[in-house]
């Protein structure tokens, strides 16, 4: 049985595993990266890869997904703001320390690949994935492959601009990106802006009566518990997500849309329902056209490492 190592490098942790060719994780390692120096993150990646390689003899390759702009063809992380990496030749740095082929890609790309092969997107062919967490990542699968664009940095679906003249600033510096309008952070922002409204009482209570302490997660919990005010905020956010989905459907016309990420998992249908409704109203040809399935992801936090491991299988 062929096994490969998949490594998902995020701003807070490195999650890694040995994965078999059915997408099953058969060994795991995880280390925290918060406040780590950029070179220490590379050392951490090498450490987990060496440990997993020793734990699972017969490993044939290593796949790494990292949050940021990645030039996979040259194996270089162009920019990864969460880890403070810039122009880091990650593939070579890892390959120098371990005698295995190494492939690197964007974290949302590998997560989309994992879901397409083994998760909610299995069997759907062309598909897109949006990871709705603190920000919004995107992955596009076309023709049985990850679509990366001419320079490897395409599929940044979170930075499609849906409200260019709006007030909401995105971490990227633009205004009105989908990430600024429909991420978990945007749920928190909306709630904080309206914390003086009478309906906010229950959410304020959850935040220790401090409006500035309201987070998207708290709003999601209150919405799930049935709070009407919190639900309205999640609904509004879901409709913005639907605007983004409609744009992608108009451009790509995929068979399915997979929605992953912590904020989506935490709000479930309260977010996805309004997203579907808005997308169905906005897609071109909406009078006759059926909305393709918009589905919650199935692999949770494993999607990235499973997809990265699958990429490694293709090169080894
Ligand atoms: Zn942006």
Coordinates of C-alpha atoms in Angstrom, one line a residue, residues 2 26 93 108 118 168 178 186 189 209 269 277 302 307:
X2 CA 1.4 3.4 -1.0
X26 CA -2.9 6.3 9.6
X93 CA 14.6 23.4 2.4
X108 CA -7.0 26.0 0.3
X118 CA -12.3 11.8 -0.5
X168 CA -15.5 47.1 5.0
X178 CA -15.7 38.5 -0.1
X186 CA -17.1 39.7 9.4
X189 CA -17.5 42.9 13.0
X209 CA -21.3 42.6 28.5
X269 CA -27.4 25.8 7.6
X277 CA -31.0 31.5 -1.6
X302 CA -8.1 16.8 7.8
X307 CA -5.2 16.7 0.0

